[in-house]
Tab-separated table of C-alpha atoms in Angstrom:
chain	number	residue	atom	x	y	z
A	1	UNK	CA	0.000	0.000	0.000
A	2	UNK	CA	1.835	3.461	-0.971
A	3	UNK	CA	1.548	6.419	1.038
A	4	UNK	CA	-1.542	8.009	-0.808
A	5	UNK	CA	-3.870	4.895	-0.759
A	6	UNK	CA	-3.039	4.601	3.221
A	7	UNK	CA	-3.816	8.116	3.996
A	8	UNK	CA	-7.160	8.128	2.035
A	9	UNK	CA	-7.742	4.858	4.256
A	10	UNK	CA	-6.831	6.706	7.279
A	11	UNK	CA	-9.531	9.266	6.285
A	12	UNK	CA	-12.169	7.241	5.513
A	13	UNK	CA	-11.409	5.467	9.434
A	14	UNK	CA	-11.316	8.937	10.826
A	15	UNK	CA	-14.679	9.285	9.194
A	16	UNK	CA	-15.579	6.078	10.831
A	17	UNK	CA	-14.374	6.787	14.154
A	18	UNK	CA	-15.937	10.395	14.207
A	19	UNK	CA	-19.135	8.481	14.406
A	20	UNK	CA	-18.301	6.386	16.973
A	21	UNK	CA	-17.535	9.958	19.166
A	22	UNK	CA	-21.163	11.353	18.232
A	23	UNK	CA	-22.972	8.003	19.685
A	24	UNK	CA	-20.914	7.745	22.009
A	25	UNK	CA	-21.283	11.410	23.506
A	26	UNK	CA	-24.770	11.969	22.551
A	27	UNK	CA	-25.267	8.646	25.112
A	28	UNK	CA	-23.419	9.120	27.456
A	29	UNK	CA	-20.931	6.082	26.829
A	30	UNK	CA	-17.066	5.872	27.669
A	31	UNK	CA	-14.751	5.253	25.159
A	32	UNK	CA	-10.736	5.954	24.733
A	33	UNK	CA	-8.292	5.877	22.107
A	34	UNK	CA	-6.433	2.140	22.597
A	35	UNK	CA	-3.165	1.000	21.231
A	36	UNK	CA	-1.587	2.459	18.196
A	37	UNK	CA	-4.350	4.954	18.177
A	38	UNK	CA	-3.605	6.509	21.404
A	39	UNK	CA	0.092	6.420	20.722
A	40	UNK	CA	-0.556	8.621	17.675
A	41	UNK	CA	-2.398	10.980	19.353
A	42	UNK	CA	0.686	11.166	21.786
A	43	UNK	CA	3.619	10.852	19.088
A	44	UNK	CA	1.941	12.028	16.610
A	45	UNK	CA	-0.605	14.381	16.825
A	46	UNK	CA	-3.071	11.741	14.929
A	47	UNK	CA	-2.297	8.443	12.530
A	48	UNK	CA	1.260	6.910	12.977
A	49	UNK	CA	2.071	7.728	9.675
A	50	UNK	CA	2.920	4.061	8.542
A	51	UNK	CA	-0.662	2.560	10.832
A	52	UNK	CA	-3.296	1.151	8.864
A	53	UNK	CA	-6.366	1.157	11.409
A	54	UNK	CA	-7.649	2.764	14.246
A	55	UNK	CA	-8.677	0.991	17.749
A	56	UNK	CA	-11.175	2.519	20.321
A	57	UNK	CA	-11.272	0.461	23.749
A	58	UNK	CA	-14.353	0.602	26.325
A	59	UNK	CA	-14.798	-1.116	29.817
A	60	UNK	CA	-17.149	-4.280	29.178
A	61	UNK	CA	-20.059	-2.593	30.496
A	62	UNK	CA	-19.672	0.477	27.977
A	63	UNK	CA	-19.045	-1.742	25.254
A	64	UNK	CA	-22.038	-3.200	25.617
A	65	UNK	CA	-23.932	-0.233	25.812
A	66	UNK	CA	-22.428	0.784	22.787
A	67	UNK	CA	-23.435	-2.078	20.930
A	68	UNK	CA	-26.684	-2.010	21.528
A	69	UNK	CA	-27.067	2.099	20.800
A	70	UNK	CA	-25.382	2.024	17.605
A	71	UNK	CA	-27.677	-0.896	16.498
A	72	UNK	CA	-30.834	1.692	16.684
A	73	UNK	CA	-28.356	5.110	15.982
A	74	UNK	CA	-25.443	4.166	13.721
A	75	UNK	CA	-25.621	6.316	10.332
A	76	UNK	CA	-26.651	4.082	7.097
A	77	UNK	CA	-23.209	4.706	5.838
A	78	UNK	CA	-21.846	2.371	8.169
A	79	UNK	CA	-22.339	-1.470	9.008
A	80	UNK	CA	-21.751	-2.824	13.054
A	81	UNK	CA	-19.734	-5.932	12.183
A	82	UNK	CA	-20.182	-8.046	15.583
A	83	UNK	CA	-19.933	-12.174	15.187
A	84	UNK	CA	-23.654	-11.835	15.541
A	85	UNK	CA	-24.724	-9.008	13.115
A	86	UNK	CA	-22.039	-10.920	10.627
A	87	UNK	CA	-22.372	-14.586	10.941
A	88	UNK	CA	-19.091	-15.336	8.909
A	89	UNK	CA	-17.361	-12.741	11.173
A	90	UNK	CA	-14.134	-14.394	13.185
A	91	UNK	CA	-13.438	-12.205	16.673
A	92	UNK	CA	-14.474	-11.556	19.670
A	93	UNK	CA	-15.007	-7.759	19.678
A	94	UNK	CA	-16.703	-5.187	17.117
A	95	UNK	CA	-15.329	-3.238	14.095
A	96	UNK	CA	-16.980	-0.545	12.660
A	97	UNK	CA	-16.792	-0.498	8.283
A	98	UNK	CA	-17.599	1.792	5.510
A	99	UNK	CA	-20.195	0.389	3.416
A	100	UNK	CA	-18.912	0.465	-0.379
A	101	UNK	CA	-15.738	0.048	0.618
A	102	UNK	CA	-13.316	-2.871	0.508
A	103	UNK	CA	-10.321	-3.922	2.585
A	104	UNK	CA	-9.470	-7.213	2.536
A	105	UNK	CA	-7.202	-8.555	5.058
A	106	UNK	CA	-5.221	-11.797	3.685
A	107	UNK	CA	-5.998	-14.182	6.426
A	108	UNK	CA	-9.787	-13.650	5.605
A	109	UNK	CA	-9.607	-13.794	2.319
A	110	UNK	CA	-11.320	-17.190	2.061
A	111	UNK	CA	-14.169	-16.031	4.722
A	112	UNK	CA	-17.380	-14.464	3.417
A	113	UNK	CA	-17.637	-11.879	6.014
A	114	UNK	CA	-17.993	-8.301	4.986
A	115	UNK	CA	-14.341	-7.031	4.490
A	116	UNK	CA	-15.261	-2.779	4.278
A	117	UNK	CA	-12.695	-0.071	5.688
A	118	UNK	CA	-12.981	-0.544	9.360
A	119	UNK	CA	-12.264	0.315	12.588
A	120	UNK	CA	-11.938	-1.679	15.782
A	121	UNK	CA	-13.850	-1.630	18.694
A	122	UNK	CA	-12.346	-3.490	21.431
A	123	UNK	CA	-14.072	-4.685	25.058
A	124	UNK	CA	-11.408	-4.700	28.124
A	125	UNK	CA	-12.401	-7.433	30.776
A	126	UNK	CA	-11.682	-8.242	34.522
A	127	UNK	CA	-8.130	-10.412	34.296
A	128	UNK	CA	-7.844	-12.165	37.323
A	129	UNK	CA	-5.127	-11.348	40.437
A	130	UNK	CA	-4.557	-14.675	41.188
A	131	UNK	CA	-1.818	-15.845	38.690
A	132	UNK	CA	-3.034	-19.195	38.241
A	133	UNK	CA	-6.619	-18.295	37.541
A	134	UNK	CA	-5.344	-15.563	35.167
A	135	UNK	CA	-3.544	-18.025	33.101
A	136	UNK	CA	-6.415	-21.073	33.217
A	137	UNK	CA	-8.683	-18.034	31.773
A	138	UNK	CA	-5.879	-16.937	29.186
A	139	UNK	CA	-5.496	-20.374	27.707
A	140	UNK	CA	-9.138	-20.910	27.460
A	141	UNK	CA	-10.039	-17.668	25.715
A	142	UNK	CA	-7.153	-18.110	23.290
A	143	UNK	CA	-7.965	-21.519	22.274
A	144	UNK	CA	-11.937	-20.185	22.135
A	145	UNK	CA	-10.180	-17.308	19.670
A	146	UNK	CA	-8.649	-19.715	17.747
A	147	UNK	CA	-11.457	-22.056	17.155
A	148	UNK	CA	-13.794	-19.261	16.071
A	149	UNK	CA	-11.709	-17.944	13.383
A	150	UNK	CA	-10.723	-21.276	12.460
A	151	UNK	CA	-14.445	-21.871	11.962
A	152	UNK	CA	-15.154	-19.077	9.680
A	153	UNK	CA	-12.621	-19.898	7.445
A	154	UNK	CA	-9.617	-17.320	8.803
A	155	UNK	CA	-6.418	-18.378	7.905
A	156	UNK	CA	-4.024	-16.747	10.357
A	157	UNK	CA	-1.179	-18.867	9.364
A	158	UNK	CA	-1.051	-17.122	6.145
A	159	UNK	CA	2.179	-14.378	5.492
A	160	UNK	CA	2.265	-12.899	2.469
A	161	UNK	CA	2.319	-15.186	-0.154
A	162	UNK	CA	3.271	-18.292	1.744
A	163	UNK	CA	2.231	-20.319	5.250
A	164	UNK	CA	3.984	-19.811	8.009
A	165	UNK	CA	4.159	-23.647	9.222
A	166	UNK	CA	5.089	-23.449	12.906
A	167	UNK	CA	1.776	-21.272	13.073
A	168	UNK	CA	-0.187	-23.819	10.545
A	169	UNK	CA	1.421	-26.596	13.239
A	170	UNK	CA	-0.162	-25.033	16.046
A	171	UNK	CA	-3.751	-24.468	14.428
A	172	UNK	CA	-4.018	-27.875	12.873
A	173	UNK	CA	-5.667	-29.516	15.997
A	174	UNK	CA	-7.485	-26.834	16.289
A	175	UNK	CA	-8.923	-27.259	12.886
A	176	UNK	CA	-9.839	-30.670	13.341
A	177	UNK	CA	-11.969	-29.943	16.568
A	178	UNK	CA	-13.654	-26.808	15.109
A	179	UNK	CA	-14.962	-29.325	12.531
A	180	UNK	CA	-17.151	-31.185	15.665
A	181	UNK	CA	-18.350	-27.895	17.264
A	182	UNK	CA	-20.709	-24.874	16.319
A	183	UNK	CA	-19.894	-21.262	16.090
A	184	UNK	CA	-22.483	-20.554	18.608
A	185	UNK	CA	-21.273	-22.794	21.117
A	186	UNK	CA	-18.106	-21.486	20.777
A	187	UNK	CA	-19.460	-18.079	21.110
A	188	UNK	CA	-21.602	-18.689	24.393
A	189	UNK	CA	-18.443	-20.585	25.769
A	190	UNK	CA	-16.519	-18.161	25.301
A	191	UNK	CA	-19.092	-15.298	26.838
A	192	UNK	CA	-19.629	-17.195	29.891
A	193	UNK	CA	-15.734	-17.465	31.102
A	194	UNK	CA	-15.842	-13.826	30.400
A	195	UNK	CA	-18.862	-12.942	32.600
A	196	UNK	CA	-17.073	-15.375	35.454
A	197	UNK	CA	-14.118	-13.043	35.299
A	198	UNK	CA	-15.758	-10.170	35.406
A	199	UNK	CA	-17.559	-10.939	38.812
A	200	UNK	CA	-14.167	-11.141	40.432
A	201	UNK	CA	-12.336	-8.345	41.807
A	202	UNK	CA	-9.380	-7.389	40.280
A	203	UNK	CA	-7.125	-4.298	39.747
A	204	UNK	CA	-6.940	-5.331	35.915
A	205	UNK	CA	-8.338	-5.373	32.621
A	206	UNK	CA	-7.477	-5.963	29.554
A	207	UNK	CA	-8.795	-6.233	25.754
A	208	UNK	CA	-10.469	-9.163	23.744
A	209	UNK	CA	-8.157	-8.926	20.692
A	210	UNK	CA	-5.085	-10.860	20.299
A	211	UNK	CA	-4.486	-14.448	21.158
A	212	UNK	CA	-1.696	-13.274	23.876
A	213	UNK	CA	-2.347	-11.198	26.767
A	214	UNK	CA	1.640	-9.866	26.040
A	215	UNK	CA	1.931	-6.542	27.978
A	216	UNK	CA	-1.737	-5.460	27.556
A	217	UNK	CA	-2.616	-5.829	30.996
A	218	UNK	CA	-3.828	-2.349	32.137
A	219	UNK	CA	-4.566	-1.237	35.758
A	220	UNK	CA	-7.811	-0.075	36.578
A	221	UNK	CA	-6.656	3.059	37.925
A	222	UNK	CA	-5.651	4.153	34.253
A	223	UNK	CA	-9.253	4.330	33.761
A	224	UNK	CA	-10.715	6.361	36.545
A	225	UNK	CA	-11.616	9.418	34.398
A	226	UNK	CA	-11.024	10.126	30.742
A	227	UNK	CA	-9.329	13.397	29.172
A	228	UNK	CA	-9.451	14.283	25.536
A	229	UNK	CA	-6.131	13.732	23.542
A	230	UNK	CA	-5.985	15.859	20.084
A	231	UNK	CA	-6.465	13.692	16.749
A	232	UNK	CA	-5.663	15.492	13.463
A	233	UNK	CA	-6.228	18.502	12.481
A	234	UNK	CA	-8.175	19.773	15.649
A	235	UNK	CA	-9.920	16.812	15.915
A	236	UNK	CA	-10.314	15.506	19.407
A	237	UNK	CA	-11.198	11.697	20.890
A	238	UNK	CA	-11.593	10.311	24.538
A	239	UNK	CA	-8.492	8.897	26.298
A	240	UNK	CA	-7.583	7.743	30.002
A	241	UNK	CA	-6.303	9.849	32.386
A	242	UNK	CA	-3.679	7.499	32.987
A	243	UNK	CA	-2.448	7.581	29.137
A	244	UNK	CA	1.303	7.705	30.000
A	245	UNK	CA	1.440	4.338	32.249
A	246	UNK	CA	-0.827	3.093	29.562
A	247	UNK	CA	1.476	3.586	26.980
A	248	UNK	CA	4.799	2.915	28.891
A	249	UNK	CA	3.080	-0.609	29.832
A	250	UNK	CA	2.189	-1.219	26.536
A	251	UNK	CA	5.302	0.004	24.233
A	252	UNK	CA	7.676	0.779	27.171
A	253	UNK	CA	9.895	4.252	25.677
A	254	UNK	CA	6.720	5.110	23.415
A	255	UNK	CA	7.928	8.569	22.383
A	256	UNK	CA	10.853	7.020	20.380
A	257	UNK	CA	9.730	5.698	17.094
A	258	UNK	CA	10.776	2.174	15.645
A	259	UNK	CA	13.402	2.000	13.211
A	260	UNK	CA	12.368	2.348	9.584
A	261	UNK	CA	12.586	-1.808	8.574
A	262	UNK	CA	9.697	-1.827	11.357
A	263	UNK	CA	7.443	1.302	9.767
A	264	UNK	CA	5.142	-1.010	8.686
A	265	UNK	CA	1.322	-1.837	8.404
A	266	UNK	CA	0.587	-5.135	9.947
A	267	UNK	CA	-3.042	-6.147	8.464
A	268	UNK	CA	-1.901	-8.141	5.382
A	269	UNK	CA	-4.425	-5.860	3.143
A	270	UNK	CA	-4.137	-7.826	-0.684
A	271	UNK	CA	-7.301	-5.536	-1.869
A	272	UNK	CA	-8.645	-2.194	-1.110
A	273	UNK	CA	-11.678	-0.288	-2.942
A	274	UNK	CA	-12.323	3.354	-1.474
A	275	UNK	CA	-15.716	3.508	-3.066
A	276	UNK	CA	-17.067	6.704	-3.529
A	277	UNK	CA	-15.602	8.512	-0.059
Protein backbone atom coordinates (compact mmCIF):
# COMPACT_ATOMS: atom_id res chain seq x y z
CA UNK A 1 0.00 0.00 0.00
CA UNK A 2 1.83 3.46 -0.97
CA UNK A 3 1.55 6.42 1.04
CA UNK A 4 -1.54 8.01 -0.81
CA UNK A 5 -3.87 4.89 -0.76
CA UNK A 6 -3.04 4.60 3.22
CA UNK A 7 -3.82 8.12 4.00
CA UNK A 8 -7.16 8.13 2.04
CA UNK A 9 -7.74 4.86 4.26
CA UNK A 10 -6.83 6.71 7.28
CA UNK A 11 -9.53 9.27 6.28
CA UNK A 12 -12.17 7.24 5.51
CA UNK A 13 -11.41 5.47 9.43
CA UNK A 14 -11.32 8.94 10.83
CA UNK A 15 -14.68 9.29 9.19
CA UNK A 16 -15.58 6.08 10.83
CA UNK A 17 -14.37 6.79 14.15
CA UNK A 18 -15.94 10.40 14.21
CA UNK A 19 -19.14 8.48 14.41
CA UNK A 20 -18.30 6.39 16.97
CA UNK A 21 -17.54 9.96 19.17
CA UNK A 22 -21.16 11.35 18.23
CA UNK A 23 -22.97 8.00 19.69
CA UNK A 24 -20.91 7.75 22.01
CA UNK A 25 -21.28 11.41 23.51
CA UNK A 26 -24.77 11.97 22.55
CA UNK A 27 -25.27 8.65 25.11
CA UNK A 28 -23.42 9.12 27.46
CA UNK A 29 -20.93 6.08 26.83
CA UNK A 30 -17.07 5.87 27.67
CA UNK A 31 -14.75 5.25 25.16
CA UNK A 32 -10.74 5.95 24.73
CA UNK A 33 -8.29 5.88 22.11
CA UNK A 34 -6.43 2.14 22.60
CA UNK A 35 -3.17 1.00 21.23
CA UNK A 36 -1.59 2.46 18.20
CA UNK A 37 -4.35 4.95 18.18
CA UNK A 38 -3.60 6.51 21.40
CA UNK A 39 0.09 6.42 20.72
CA UNK A 40 -0.56 8.62 17.67
CA UNK A 41 -2.40 10.98 19.35
CA UNK A 42 0.69 11.17 21.79
CA UNK A 43 3.62 10.85 19.09
CA UNK A 44 1.94 12.03 16.61
CA UNK A 45 -0.60 14.38 16.83
CA UNK A 46 -3.07 11.74 14.93
CA UNK A 47 -2.30 8.44 12.53
CA UNK A 48 1.26 6.91 12.98
CA UNK A 49 2.07 7.73 9.68
CA UNK A 50 2.92 4.06 8.54
CA UNK A 51 -0.66 2.56 10.83
CA UNK A 52 -3.30 1.15 8.86
CA UNK A 53 -6.37 1.16 11.41
CA UNK A 54 -7.65 2.76 14.25
CA UNK A 55 -8.68 0.99 17.75
CA UNK A 56 -11.18 2.52 20.32
CA UNK A 57 -11.27 0.46 23.75
CA UNK A 58 -14.35 0.60 26.33
CA UNK A 59 -14.80 -1.12 29.82
CA UNK A 60 -17.15 -4.28 29.18
CA UNK A 61 -20.06 -2.59 30.50
CA UNK A 62 -19.67 0.48 27.98
CA UNK A 63 -19.05 -1.74 25.25
CA UNK A 64 -22.04 -3.20 25.62
CA UNK A 65 -23.93 -0.23 25.81
CA UNK A 66 -22.43 0.78 22.79
CA UNK A 67 -23.43 -2.08 20.93
CA UNK A 68 -26.68 -2.01 21.53
CA UNK A 69 -27.07 2.10 20.80
CA UNK A 70 -25.38 2.02 17.61
CA UNK A 71 -27.68 -0.90 16.50
CA UNK A 72 -30.83 1.69 16.68
CA UNK A 73 -28.36 5.11 15.98
CA UNK A 74 -25.44 4.17 13.72
CA UNK A 75 -25.62 6.32 10.33
CA UNK A 76 -26.65 4.08 7.10
CA UNK A 77 -23.21 4.71 5.84
CA UNK A 78 -21.85 2.37 8.17
CA UNK A 79 -22.34 -1.47 9.01
CA UNK A 80 -21.75 -2.82 13.05
CA UNK A 81 -19.73 -5.93 12.18
CA UNK A 82 -20.18 -8.05 15.58
CA UNK A 83 -19.93 -12.17 15.19
CA UNK A 84 -23.65 -11.84 15.54
CA UNK A 85 -24.72 -9.01 13.11
CA UNK A 86 -22.04 -10.92 10.63
CA UNK A 87 -22.37 -14.59 10.94
CA UNK A 88 -19.09 -15.34 8.91
CA UNK A 89 -17.36 -12.74 11.17
CA UNK A 90 -14.13 -14.39 13.18
CA UNK A 91 -13.44 -12.21 16.67
CA UNK A 92 -14.47 -11.56 19.67
CA UNK A 93 -15.01 -7.76 19.68
CA UNK A 94 -16.70 -5.19 17.12
CA UNK A 95 -15.33 -3.24 14.10
CA UNK A 96 -16.98 -0.54 12.66
CA UNK A 97 -16.79 -0.50 8.28
CA UNK A 98 -17.60 1.79 5.51
CA UNK A 99 -20.19 0.39 3.42
CA UNK A 100 -18.91 0.47 -0.38
CA UNK A 101 -15.74 0.05 0.62
CA UNK A 102 -13.32 -2.87 0.51
CA UNK A 103 -10.32 -3.92 2.58
CA UNK A 104 -9.47 -7.21 2.54
CA UNK A 105 -7.20 -8.55 5.06
CA UNK A 106 -5.22 -11.80 3.69
CA UNK A 107 -6.00 -14.18 6.43
CA UNK A 108 -9.79 -13.65 5.60
CA UNK A 109 -9.61 -13.79 2.32
CA UNK A 110 -11.32 -17.19 2.06
CA UNK A 111 -14.17 -16.03 4.72
CA UNK A 112 -17.38 -14.46 3.42
CA UNK A 113 -17.64 -11.88 6.01
CA UNK A 114 -17.99 -8.30 4.99
CA UNK A 115 -14.34 -7.03 4.49
CA UNK A 116 -15.26 -2.78 4.28
CA UNK A 117 -12.69 -0.07 5.69
CA UNK A 118 -12.98 -0.54 9.36
CA UNK A 119 -12.26 0.32 12.59
CA UNK A 120 -11.94 -1.68 15.78
CA UNK A 121 -13.85 -1.63 18.69
CA UNK A 122 -12.35 -3.49 21.43
CA UNK A 123 -14.07 -4.68 25.06
CA UNK A 124 -11.41 -4.70 28.12
CA UNK A 125 -12.40 -7.43 30.78
CA UNK A 126 -11.68 -8.24 34.52
CA UNK A 127 -8.13 -10.41 34.30
CA UNK A 128 -7.84 -12.17 37.32
CA UNK A 129 -5.13 -11.35 40.44
CA UNK A 130 -4.56 -14.68 41.19
CA UNK A 131 -1.82 -15.84 38.69
CA UNK A 132 -3.03 -19.19 38.24
CA UNK A 133 -6.62 -18.29 37.54
CA UNK A 134 -5.34 -15.56 35.17
CA UNK A 135 -3.54 -18.03 33.10
CA UNK A 136 -6.42 -21.07 33.22
CA UNK A 137 -8.68 -18.03 31.77
CA UNK A 138 -5.88 -16.94 29.19
CA UNK A 139 -5.50 -20.37 27.71
CA UNK A 140 -9.14 -20.91 27.46
CA UNK A 141 -10.04 -17.67 25.71
CA UNK A 142 -7.15 -18.11 23.29
CA UNK A 143 -7.97 -21.52 22.27
CA UNK A 144 -11.94 -20.18 22.14
CA UNK A 145 -10.18 -17.31 19.67
CA UNK A 146 -8.65 -19.71 17.75
CA UNK A 147 -11.46 -22.06 17.16
CA UNK A 148 -13.79 -19.26 16.07
CA UNK A 149 -11.71 -17.94 13.38
CA UNK A 150 -10.72 -21.28 12.46
CA UNK A 151 -14.45 -21.87 11.96
CA UNK A 152 -15.15 -19.08 9.68
CA UNK A 153 -12.62 -19.90 7.44
CA UNK A 154 -9.62 -17.32 8.80
CA UNK A 155 -6.42 -18.38 7.90
CA UNK A 156 -4.02 -16.75 10.36
CA UNK A 157 -1.18 -18.87 9.36
CA UNK A 158 -1.05 -17.12 6.15
CA UNK A 159 2.18 -14.38 5.49
CA UNK A 160 2.27 -12.90 2.47
CA UNK A 161 2.32 -15.19 -0.15
CA UNK A 162 3.27 -18.29 1.74
CA UNK A 163 2.23 -20.32 5.25
CA UNK A 164 3.98 -19.81 8.01
CA UNK A 165 4.16 -23.65 9.22
CA UNK A 166 5.09 -23.45 12.91
CA UNK A 167 1.78 -21.27 13.07
CA UNK A 168 -0.19 -23.82 10.55
CA UNK A 169 1.42 -26.60 13.24
CA UNK A 170 -0.16 -25.03 16.05
CA UNK A 171 -3.75 -24.47 14.43
CA UNK A 172 -4.02 -27.87 12.87
CA UNK A 173 -5.67 -29.52 16.00
CA UNK A 174 -7.48 -26.83 16.29
CA UNK A 175 -8.92 -27.26 12.89
CA UNK A 176 -9.84 -30.67 13.34
CA UNK A 177 -11.97 -29.94 16.57
CA UNK A 178 -13.65 -26.81 15.11
CA UNK A 179 -14.96 -29.33 12.53
CA UNK A 180 -17.15 -31.18 15.66
CA UNK A 181 -18.35 -27.90 17.26
CA UNK A 182 -20.71 -24.87 16.32
CA UNK A 183 -19.89 -21.26 16.09
CA UNK A 184 -22.48 -20.55 18.61
CA UNK A 185 -21.27 -22.79 21.12
CA UNK A 186 -18.11 -21.49 20.78
CA UNK A 187 -19.46 -18.08 21.11
CA UNK A 188 -21.60 -18.69 24.39
CA UNK A 189 -18.44 -20.58 25.77
CA UNK A 190 -16.52 -18.16 25.30
CA UNK A 191 -19.09 -15.30 26.84
CA UNK A 192 -19.63 -17.19 29.89
CA UNK A 193 -15.73 -17.47 31.10
CA UNK A 194 -15.84 -13.83 30.40
CA UNK A 195 -18.86 -12.94 32.60
CA UNK A 196 -17.07 -15.37 35.45
CA UNK A 197 -14.12 -13.04 35.30
CA UNK A 198 -15.76 -10.17 35.41
CA UNK A 199 -17.56 -10.94 38.81
CA UNK A 200 -14.17 -11.14 40.43
CA UNK A 201 -12.34 -8.34 41.81
CA UNK A 202 -9.38 -7.39 40.28
CA UNK A 203 -7.13 -4.30 39.75
CA UNK A 204 -6.94 -5.33 35.91
CA UNK A 205 -8.34 -5.37 32.62
CA UNK A 206 -7.48 -5.96 29.55
CA UNK A 207 -8.79 -6.23 25.75
CA UNK A 208 -10.47 -9.16 23.74
CA UNK A 209 -8.16 -8.93 20.69
CA UNK A 210 -5.08 -10.86 20.30
CA UNK A 211 -4.49 -14.45 21.16
CA UNK A 212 -1.70 -13.27 23.88
CA UNK A 213 -2.35 -11.20 26.77
CA UNK A 214 1.64 -9.87 26.04
CA UNK A 215 1.93 -6.54 27.98
CA UNK A 216 -1.74 -5.46 27.56
CA UNK A 217 -2.62 -5.83 31.00
CA UNK A 218 -3.83 -2.35 32.14
CA UNK A 219 -4.57 -1.24 35.76
CA UNK A 220 -7.81 -0.07 36.58
CA UNK A 221 -6.66 3.06 37.92
CA UNK A 222 -5.65 4.15 34.25
CA UNK A 223 -9.25 4.33 33.76
CA UNK A 224 -10.71 6.36 36.54
CA UNK A 225 -11.62 9.42 34.40
CA UNK A 226 -11.02 10.13 30.74
CA UNK A 227 -9.33 13.40 29.17
CA UNK A 228 -9.45 14.28 25.54
CA UNK A 229 -6.13 13.73 23.54
CA UNK A 230 -5.98 15.86 20.08
CA UNK A 231 -6.46 13.69 16.75
CA UNK A 232 -5.66 15.49 13.46
CA UNK A 233 -6.23 18.50 12.48
CA UNK A 234 -8.17 19.77 15.65
CA UNK A 235 -9.92 16.81 15.91
CA UNK A 236 -10.31 15.51 19.41
CA UNK A 237 -11.20 11.70 20.89
CA UNK A 238 -11.59 10.31 24.54
CA UNK A 239 -8.49 8.90 26.30
CA UNK A 240 -7.58 7.74 30.00
CA UNK A 241 -6.30 9.85 32.39
CA UNK A 242 -3.68 7.50 32.99
CA UNK A 243 -2.45 7.58 29.14
CA UNK A 244 1.30 7.71 30.00
CA UNK A 245 1.44 4.34 32.25
CA UNK A 246 -0.83 3.09 29.56
CA UNK A 247 1.48 3.59 26.98
CA UNK A 248 4.80 2.91 28.89
CA UNK A 249 3.08 -0.61 29.83
CA UNK A 250 2.19 -1.22 26.54
CA UNK A 251 5.30 0.00 24.23
CA UNK A 252 7.68 0.78 27.17
CA UNK A 253 9.89 4.25 25.68
CA UNK A 254 6.72 5.11 23.42
CA UNK A 255 7.93 8.57 22.38
CA UNK A 256 10.85 7.02 20.38
CA UNK A 257 9.73 5.70 17.09
CA UNK A 258 10.78 2.17 15.64
CA UNK A 259 13.40 2.00 13.21
CA UNK A 260 12.37 2.35 9.58
CA UNK A 261 12.59 -1.81 8.57
CA UNK A 262 9.70 -1.83 11.36
CA UNK A 263 7.44 1.30 9.77
CA UNK A 264 5.14 -1.01 8.69
CA UNK A 265 1.32 -1.84 8.40
CA UNK A 266 0.59 -5.14 9.95
CA UNK A 267 -3.04 -6.15 8.46
CA UNK A 268 -1.90 -8.14 5.38
CA UNK A 269 -4.43 -5.86 3.14
CA UNK A 270 -4.14 -7.83 -0.68
CA UNK A 271 -7.30 -5.54 -1.87
CA UNK A 272 -8.65 -2.19 -1.11
CA UNK A 273 -11.68 -0.29 -2.94
CA UNK A 274 -12.32 3.35 -1.47
CA UNK A 275 -15.72 3.51 -3.07
CA UNK A 276 -17.07 6.70 -3.53
CA UNK A 277 -15.60 8.51 -0.06
Amino acid sequence: MDDVMLRNVQLIQLEIAKEVKRICEQNNISYFMDGGTLLGAVRHKGFIPWDDDLDFGFTRDNYEKFIATAKKNLSSEFFLQTWDSDREYGYAFAKIRKKGTIYQERIAQDSDANCGIFIDLFPYDNLPNDKNKRRKLITKLTFLKMLLKTKVNYKPWMENETINWKRWMIYLPVRFVSQFVSKDRIQKHYMKIVKVANTEKSELIYPQVAEKLGVWAMKKEYFSKYISLKFEDTFFFSAPVGYKEFLTDGYGDYMTPPPIEKRKNIHGIIKIDLGNK
